Coordinates of C-alpha atoms (C1' of nucleotides) in Angstrom, one line a residue:
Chain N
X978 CA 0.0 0.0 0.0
X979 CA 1.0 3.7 -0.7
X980 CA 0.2 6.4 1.0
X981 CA 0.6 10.5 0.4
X982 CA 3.1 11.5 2.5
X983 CA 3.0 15.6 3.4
X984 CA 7.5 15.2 4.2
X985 CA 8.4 14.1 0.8
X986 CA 5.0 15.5 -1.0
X987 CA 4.7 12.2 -2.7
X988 CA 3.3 8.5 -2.6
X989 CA 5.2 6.6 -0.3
X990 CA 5.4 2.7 0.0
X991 CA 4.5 1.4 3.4
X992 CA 6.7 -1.9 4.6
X993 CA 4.9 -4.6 2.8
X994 CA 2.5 -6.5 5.0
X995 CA 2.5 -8.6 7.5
X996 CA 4.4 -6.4 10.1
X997 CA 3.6 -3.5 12.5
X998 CA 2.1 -0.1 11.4
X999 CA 2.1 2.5 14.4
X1000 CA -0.2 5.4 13.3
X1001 CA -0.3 8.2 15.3
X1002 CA -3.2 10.9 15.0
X1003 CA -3.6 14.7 16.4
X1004 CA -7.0 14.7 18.6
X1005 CA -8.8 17.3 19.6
X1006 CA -8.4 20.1 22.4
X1007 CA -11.3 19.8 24.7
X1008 CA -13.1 22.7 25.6
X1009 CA -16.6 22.4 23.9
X1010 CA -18.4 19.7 22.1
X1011 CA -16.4 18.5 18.6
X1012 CA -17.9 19.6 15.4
X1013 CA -18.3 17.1 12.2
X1014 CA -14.9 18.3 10.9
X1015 CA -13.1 17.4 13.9
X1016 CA -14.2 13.8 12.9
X1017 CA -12.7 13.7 9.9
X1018 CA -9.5 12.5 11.4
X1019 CA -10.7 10.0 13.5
X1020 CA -12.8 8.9 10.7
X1021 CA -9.5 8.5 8.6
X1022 CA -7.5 7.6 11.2
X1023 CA -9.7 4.0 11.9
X1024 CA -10.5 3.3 8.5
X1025 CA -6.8 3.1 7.7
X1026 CA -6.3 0.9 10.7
X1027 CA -9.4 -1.2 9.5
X1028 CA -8.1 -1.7 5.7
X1029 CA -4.3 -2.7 7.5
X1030 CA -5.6 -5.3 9.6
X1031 CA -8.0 -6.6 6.7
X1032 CA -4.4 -7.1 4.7
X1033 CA -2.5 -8.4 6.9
X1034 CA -1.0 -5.4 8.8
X1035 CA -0.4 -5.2 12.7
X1036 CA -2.1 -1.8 13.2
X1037 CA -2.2 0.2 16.0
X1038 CA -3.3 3.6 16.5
X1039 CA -2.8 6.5 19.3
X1040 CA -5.2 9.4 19.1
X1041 CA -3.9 12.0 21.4
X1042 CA -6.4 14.3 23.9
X1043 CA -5.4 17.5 24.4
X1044 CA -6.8 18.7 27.7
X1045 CA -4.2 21.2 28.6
X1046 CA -4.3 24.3 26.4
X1047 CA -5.7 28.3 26.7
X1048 CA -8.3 27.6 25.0
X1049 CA -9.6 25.6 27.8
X1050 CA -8.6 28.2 30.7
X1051 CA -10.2 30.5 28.9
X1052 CA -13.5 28.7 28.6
X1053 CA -13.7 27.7 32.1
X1054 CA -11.9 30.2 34.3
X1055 CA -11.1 28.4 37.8
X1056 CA -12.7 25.2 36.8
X1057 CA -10.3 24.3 33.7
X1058 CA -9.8 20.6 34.8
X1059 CA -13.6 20.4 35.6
X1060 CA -14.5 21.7 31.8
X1061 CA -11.3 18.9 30.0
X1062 CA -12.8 15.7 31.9
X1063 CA -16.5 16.8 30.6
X1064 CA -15.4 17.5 27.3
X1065 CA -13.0 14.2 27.2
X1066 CA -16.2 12.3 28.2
X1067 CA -18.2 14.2 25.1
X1068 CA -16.2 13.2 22.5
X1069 CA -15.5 9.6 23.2
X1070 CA -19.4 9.9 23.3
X1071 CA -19.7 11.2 19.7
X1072 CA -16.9 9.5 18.1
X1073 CA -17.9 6.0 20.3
X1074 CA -21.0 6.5 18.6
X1075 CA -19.6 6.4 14.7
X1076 CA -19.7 3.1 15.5
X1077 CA -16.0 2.6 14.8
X1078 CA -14.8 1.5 17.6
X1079 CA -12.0 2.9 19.5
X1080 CA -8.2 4.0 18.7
X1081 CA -6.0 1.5 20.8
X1082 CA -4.8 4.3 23.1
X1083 CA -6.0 7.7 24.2
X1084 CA -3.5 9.3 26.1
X1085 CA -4.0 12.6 27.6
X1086 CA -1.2 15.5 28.2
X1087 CA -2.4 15.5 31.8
X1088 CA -1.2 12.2 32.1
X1089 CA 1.8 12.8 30.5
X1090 CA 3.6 15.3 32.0
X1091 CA 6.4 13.2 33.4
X1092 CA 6.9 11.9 30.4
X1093 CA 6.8 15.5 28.7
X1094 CA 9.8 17.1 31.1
X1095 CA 11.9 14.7 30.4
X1096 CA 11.6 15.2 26.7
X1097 CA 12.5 19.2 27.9
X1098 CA 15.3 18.3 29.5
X1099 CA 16.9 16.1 26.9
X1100 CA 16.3 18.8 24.6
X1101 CA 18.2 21.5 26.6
X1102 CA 20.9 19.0 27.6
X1103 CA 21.4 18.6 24.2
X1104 CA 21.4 22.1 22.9
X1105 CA 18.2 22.2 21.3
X1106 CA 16.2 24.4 24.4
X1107 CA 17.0 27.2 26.8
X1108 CA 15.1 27.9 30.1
X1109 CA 14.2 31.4 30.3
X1110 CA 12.2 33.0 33.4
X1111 CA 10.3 30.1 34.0
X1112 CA 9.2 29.3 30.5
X1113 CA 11.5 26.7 28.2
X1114 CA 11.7 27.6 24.6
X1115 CA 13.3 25.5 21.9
X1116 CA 16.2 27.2 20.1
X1117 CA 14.6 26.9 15.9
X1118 CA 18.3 28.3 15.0
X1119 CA 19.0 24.7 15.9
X1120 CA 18.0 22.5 14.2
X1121 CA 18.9 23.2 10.0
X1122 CA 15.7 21.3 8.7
X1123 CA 13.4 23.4 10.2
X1124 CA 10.7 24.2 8.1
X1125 CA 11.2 21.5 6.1
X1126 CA 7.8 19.6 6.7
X1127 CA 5.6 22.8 5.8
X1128 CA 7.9 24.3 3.5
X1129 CA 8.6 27.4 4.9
X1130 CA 11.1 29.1 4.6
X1131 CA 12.6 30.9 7.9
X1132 CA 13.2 33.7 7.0
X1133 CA 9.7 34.5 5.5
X1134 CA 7.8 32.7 8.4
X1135 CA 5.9 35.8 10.2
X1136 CA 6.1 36.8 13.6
X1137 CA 5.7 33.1 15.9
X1138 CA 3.6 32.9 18.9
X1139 CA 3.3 35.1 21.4
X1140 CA 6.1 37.3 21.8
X1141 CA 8.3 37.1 24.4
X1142 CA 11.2 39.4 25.5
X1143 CA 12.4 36.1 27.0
X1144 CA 12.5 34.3 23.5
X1145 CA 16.2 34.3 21.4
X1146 CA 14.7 34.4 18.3
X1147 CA 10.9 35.1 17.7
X1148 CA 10.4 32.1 16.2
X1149 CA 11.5 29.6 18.8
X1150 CA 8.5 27.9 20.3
X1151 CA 7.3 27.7 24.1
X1152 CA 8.0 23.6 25.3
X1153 CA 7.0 24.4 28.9
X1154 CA 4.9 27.6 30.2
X1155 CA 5.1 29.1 33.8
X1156 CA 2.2 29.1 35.7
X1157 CA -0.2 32.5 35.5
X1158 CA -1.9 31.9 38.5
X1159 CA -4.7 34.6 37.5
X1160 CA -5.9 33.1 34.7
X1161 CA -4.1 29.3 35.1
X1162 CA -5.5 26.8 37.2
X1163 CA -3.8 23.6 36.8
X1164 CA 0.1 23.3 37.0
X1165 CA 3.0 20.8 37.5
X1166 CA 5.7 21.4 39.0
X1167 CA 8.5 20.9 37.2
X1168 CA 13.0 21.3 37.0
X1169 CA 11.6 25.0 35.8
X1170 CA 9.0 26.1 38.3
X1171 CA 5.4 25.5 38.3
X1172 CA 4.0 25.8 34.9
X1173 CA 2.6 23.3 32.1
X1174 CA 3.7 22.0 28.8
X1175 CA 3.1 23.9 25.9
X1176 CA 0.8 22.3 22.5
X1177 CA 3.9 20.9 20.5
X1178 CA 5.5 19.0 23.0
X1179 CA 2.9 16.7 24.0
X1180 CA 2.3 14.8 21.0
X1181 CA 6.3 14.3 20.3
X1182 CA 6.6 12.8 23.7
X1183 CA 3.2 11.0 23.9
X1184 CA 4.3 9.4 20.3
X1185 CA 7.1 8.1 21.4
X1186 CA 6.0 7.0 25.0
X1187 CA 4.6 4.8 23.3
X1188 CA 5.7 3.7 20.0
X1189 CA 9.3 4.7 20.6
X1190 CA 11.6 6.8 18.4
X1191 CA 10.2 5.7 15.1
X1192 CA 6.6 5.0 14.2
X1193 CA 5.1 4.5 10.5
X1194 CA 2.4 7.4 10.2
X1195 CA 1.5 10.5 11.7
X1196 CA -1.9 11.9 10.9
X1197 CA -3.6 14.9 11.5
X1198 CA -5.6 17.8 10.2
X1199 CA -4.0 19.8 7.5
X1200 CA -4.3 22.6 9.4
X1201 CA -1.8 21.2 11.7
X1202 CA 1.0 21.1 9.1
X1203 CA 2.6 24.5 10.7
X1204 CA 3.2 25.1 13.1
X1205 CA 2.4 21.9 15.2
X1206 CA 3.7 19.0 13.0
X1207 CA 6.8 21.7 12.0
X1208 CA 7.6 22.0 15.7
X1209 CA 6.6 18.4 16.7
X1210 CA 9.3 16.9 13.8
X1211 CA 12.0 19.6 15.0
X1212 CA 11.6 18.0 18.7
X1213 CA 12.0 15.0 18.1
X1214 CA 14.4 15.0 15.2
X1215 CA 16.9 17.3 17.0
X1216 CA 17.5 14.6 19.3
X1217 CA 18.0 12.3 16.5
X1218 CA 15.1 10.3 16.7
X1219 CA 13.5 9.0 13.5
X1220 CA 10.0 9.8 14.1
X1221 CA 7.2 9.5 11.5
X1222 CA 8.0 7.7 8.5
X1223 CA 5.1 9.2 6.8
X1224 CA 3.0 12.7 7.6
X1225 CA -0.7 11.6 6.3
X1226 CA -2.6 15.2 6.5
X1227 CA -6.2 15.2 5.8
X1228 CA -8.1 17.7 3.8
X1229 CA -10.3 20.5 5.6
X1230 CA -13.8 19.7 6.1
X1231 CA -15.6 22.9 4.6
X1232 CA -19.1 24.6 5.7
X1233 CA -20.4 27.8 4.2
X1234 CA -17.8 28.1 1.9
X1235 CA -14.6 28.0 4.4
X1236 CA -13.4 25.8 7.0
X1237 CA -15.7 24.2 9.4
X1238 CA -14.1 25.7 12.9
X1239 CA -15.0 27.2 16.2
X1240 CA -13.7 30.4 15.7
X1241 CA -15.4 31.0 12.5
X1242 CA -18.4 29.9 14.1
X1243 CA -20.0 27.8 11.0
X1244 CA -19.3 24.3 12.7
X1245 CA -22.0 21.9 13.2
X1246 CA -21.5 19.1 16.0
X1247 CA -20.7 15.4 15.8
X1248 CA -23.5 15.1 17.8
X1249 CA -26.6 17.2 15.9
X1250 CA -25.0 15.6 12.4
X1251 CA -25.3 12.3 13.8
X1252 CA -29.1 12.9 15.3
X1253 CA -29.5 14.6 12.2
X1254 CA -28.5 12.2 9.2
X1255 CA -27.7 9.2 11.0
X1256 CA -24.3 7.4 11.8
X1257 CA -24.1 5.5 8.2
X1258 CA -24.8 8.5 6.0
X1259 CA -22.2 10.3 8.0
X1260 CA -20.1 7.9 7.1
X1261 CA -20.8 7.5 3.3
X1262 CA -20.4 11.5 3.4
X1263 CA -16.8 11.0 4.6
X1264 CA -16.7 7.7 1.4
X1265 CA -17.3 10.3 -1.2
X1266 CA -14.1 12.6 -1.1
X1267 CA -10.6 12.1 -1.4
X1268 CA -9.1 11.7 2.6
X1269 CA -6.8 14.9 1.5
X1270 CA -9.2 16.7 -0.2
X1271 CA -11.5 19.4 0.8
X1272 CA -15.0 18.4 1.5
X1273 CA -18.5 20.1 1.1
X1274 CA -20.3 19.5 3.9
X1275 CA -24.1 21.3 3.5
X1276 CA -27.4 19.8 3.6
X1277 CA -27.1 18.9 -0.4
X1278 CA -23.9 16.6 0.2
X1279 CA -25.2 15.2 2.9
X1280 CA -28.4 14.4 1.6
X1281 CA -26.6 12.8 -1.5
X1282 CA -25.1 10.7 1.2
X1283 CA -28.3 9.6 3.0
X1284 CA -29.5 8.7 -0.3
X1285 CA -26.5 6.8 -1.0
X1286 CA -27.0 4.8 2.1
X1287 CA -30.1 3.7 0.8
X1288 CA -28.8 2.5 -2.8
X1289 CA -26.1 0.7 -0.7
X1290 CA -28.6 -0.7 1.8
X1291 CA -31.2 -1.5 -0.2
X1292 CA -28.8 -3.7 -2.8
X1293 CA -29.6 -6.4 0.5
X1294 CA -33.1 -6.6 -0.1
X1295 CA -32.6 -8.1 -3.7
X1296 CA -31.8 -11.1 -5.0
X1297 CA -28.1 -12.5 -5.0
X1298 CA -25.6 -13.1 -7.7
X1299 CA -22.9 -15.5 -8.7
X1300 CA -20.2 -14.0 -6.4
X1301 CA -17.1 -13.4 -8.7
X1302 CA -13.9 -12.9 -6.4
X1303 CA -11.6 -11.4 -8.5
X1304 CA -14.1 -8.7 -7.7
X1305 CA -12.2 -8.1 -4.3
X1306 CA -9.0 -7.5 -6.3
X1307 CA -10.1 -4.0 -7.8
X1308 CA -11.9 -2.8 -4.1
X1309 CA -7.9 -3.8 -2.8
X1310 CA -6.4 -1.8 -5.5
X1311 CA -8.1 1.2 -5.0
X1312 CA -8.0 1.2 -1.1
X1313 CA -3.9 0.0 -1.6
X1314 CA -3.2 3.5 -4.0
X1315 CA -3.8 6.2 -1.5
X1316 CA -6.8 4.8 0.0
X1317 CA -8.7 6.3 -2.5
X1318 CA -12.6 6.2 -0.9
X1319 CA -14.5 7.6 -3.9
X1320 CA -13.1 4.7 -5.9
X1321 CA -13.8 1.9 -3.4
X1322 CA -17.4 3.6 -2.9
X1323 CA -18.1 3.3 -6.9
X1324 CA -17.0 -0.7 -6.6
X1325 CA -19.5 -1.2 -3.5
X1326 CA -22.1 0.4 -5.6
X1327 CA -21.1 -2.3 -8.6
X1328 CA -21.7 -5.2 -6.3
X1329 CA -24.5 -3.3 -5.0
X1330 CA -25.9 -2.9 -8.6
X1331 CA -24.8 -6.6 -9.4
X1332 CA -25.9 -8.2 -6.3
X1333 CA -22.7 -9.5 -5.2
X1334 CA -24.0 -9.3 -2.0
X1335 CA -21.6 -11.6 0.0
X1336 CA -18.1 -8.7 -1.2
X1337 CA -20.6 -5.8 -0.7
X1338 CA -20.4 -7.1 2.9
X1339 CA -17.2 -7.6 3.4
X1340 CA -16.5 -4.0 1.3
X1341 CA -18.9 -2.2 3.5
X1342 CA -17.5 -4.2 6.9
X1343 CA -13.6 -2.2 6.2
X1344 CA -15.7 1.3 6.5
X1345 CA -17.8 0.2 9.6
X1346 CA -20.9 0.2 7.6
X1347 CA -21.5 -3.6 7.7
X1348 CA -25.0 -2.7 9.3
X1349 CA -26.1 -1.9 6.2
X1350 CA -26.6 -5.7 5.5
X1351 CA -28.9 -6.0 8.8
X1352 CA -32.4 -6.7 7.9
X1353 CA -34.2 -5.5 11.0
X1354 CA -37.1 -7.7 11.9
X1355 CA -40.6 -6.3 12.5
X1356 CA -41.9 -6.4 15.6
X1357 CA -45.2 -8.7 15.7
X1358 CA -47.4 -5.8 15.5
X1359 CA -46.1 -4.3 12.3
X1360 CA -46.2 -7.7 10.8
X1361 CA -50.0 -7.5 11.6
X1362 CA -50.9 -4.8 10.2
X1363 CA -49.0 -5.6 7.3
X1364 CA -50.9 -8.8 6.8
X1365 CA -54.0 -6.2 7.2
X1366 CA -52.8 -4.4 4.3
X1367 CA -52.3 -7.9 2.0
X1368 CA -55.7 -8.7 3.0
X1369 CA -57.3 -5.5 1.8
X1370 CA -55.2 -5.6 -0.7
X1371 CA -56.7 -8.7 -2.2
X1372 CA -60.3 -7.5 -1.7
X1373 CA -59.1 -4.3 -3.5
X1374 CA -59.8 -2.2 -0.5
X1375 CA -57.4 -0.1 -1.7
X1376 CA -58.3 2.7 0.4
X1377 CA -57.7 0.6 3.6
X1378 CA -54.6 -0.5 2.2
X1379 CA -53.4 2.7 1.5
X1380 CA -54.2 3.6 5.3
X1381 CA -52.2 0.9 6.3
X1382 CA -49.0 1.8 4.4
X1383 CA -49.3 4.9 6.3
X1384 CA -49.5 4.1 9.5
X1385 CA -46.6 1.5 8.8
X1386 CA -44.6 4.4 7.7
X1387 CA -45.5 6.6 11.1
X1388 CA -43.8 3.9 12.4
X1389 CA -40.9 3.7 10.7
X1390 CA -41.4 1.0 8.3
X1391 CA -42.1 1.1 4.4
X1392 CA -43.8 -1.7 3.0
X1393 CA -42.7 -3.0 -0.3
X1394 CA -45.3 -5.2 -2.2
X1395 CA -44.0 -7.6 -4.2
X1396 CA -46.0 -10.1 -6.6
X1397 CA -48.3 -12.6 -5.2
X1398 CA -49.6 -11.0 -2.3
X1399 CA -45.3 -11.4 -0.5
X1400 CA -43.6 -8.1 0.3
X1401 CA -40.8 -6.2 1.8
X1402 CA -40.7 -4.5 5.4
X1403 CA -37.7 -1.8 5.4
X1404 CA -36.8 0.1 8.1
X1405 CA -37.0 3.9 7.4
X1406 CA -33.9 5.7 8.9
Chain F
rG561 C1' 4.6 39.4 1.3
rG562 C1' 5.9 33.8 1.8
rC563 C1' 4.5 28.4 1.4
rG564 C1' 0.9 24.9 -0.6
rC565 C1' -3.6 22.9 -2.8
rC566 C1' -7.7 23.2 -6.1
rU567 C1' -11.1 24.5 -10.7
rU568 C1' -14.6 18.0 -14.7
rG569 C1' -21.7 17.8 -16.8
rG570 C1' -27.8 20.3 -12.3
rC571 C1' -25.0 18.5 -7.6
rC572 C1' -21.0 15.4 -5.5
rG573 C1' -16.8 12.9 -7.5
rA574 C1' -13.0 9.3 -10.3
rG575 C1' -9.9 9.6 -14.3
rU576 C1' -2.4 11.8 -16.0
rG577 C1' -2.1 11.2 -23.8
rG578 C1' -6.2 7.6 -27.9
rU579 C1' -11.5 3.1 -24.5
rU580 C1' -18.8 4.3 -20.7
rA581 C1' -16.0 5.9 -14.0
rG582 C1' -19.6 5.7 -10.1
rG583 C1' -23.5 8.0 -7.2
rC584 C1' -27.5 11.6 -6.6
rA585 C1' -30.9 14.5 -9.2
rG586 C1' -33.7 15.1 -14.2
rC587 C1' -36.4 13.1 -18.4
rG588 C1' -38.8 8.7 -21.1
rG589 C1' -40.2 3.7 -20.4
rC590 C1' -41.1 -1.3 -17.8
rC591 C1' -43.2 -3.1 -13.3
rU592 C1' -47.4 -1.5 -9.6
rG593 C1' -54.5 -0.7 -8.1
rC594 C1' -51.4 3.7 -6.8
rA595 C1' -46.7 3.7 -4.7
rA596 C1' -41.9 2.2 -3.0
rA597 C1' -37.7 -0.7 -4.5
rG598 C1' -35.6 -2.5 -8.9
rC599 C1' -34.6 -2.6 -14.1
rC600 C1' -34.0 -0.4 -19.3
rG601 C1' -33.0 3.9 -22.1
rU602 C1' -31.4 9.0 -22.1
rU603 C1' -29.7 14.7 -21.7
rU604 C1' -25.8 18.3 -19.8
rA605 C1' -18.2 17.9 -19.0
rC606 C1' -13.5 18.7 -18.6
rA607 C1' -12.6 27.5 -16.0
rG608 C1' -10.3 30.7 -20.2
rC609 C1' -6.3 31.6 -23.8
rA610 C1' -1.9 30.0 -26.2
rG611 C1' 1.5 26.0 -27.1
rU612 C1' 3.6 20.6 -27.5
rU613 C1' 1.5 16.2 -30.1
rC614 C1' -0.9 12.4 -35.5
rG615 C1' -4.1 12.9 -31.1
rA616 C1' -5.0 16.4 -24.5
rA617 C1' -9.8 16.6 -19.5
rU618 C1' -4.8 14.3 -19.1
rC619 C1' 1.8 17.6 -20.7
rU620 C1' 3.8 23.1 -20.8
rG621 C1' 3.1 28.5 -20.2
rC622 C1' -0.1 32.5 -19.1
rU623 C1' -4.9 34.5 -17.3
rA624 C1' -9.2 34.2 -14.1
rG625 C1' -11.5 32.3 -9.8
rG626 C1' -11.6 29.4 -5.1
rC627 C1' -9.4 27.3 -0.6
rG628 C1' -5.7 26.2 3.3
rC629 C1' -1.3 27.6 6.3
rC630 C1' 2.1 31.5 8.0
rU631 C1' -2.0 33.2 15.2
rC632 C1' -5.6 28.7 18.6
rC633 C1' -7.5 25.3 15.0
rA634 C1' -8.7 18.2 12.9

RNA sequence: GGCGCCUUGGCCGAGUGGUUAGGCAGCGGCCUGCAAAGCCGUUUACAGCAGUUCGAAUCUGCUAGGCGCCUCCA
């Protein structure tokens, strides 16, 4: 399989299967509830590891939390730690509820601050980081390649992050952040004073807490290319440790014309989308574009998607065909050339349209959507009344049969007549 | 100002030199008491200009438009 890697801005070939693939992903920082685009990732991020494992592939993957960060003070003066552990607990609630199932490990800055000063103080004992008035910065000057991931170049790059009369060079980056005990109220104590790790640092030491110094993939948003990833590669790389092998940056989901985010204010939840449309046409929304691409996401698209659903779902209540396994070969190929979804979704809808029900399954299984194949039973009472309707059917009572399809549909069932007085009970979604 | 991505038919979205992508929607038909589902047929393409080539949606250049990052951001 090949993948597009951000690094080397091309396709790069993973080791060929069976062996380990570590992915790692950028999570979210919890303050509020995640919108749709926030799911892209995780979304991405457990497909891959669900197409790995399918060929062969030991796959693991680490999505980070980030529950220290000022977005979070500032949403919940005093009560910061309070707001992170509610906000933790929403979205494994609306990402738990994809259906997906879960990344293998969760780790949380808060529970990694050991690990974090250590990183710190490898990187000043090494060159790479000064301590200055509390705060830790690393030194960019250091490390040559910076810039390399993003392609900037330093001297253009505009002013960093906060200034600092304590920084050497504007650009250098904070690793660790004395405490402000006005607006700050969680801290550590650390070889610096009390304070708390800055954004960057995290994810480079949580990465390799638990994969080690080298890991296959990194994922995140593409948003995250500079400065996080930038600063996270500089880390970990000025100590001479491998790192990713591959950056894997999905596209920006996009609402109203521009990107779905907070700050913006066009963002739409996890949670509404998926009371909304349903967990499998959220799903076949993410299907139709490109993982790196930008997507559309708008009432049209996602429409498009519910309907798509159906087509898919619906294939199950058909006849079967001859299954023809060779079939399986073209969904691989696809999947195996930059996991290209749009492609894969057009072969489901061949088998869908060919009733080669027994791949579509196993197609729609990689993607999490295998409940598509579930025929629901009808509870007794909706088989009665549909027995009604066959009855007043054959006594051309069509007007009482007509009744009855309605109600059935109040209920959430659409009736399908077929010859001979047999018929269909689908469940509406 | 710097770095990068994109522009395909009503909508989404594949396709990297010569062959129907696929889906949704539309239209006509079959089926049906009427529907639904399904099936058959069918209309609308490659932003513009110039170039390379026997031949370009596909390569090159220019123009126009859109998006992302350079500040927290998936």
């Amino acid at each position: 399989m090949r993948l597009y890697d951000t690094y080397t801005r091309s396709l790069v070939e993973l080791p060929s299967a069976p062996g380990p693939i570590r992915m790692y992903v950028c999570g979210p920082t919890v303050y509020a509830r995640a919108h749709i685009g926030n799911a892209r990732p995780f979304v991405i991020g457990m497909w891959l590891r669900s197409w790995l494992r399918a060929t062969g592939y030991d796959a693991q993957l680490v999505h980070n939390i980030t529950d220290i960060n000022d977005k979070i003070y500032d949403a919940a003066p005093g009560a910061s730690a309070g707001l992170a552990a509610r906000a933790t607990g929403w979205y494994l609630e609306d990402t738990g509820d994809l259906g997906l199932g879960m990344p293998d490990r969760l780790p949380k800055a808060t529970e990694s601050v050991p690990q974090i000063v250590h990183f710190i103080e490898e990187l000043i004992e090494s060159g790479h980081a000064y301590a200055a008035g509390g705060d830790v910065y690393f030194r960019v000057a250091s490390f040559p390649d910076y810039g390399r991931l993003s392609g900037q170049k330093l001297d253009q790059v505009e002013q960093g992050e906060e200034p600092s009369a304590l920084k050497e060079d504007p650009r250098d980056f904070a690793l660790w952040k004395a405490n402000k005990p006005a607006t700050e109220d969680t801290w550590w104590d650390s070889p610096w004073g009390r304070g708390r790790p800055g954004w960057h640092i995290e994810c480079s030491a949580m990465a390799e807490e638990i994969f080690g110094p080298a890991f296959e993939i990194h994922g995140g948003g593409l948003d995250l290319v500079f400065p996080h990833h930038e600063n996270e590669v500089a880390q970990s790389r000025a100590l001479g440790h491998p790192f990713a092998q591959i950056w894997a940056h999905n596209g920006m989901l996009r609402f109203t014309g521009e990107k779905m985010s907070k700050s913006v204010g066009n963002v739409a939840t996890i949670r509404e989308t998926l009371d909304e449309w349903g967990r499998e046409a959220v799903l076949v929304f993410f299907l139709t574009a490109s993982w790196r691409k930008p997507i559309d996401f708008s009432p049209e698209t996602m429409a498009q998607a519910a309907a798509r659903r159906d087509t898919l779902r619906n294939a199950f209540t058909l006849a079967g065909a001859e299954h023809d396994e060779a079939g399986w070969a073209v969904f691989a190929a696809v999947l195996d050339d930059d996991f290209d979804t749009p492609a894969a979704l057009a072969v489901l809808h061949e088998w869908a349209s060919t009733g080669q029900l027994e791949l579509l399954r196993r197609g729609l299984q990689v993607f999490g959507l295998e409940s598509l194949a579930e025929r629901a039973e009808a509870p007794a009472e909706v088989v009665e009344l549909a027995e009604q309707r066959v009855a007043a059917r054959a006594a051309r009572d069509f007007e009482t049969s007509d009744r009855l399809r309605d109600e059935l549909g109040a209920r959430g069932w659409q009736m399908r007549d077929e010859p001979g007085g047999a018929y269909t009970l689908v469940r509406d979604t």
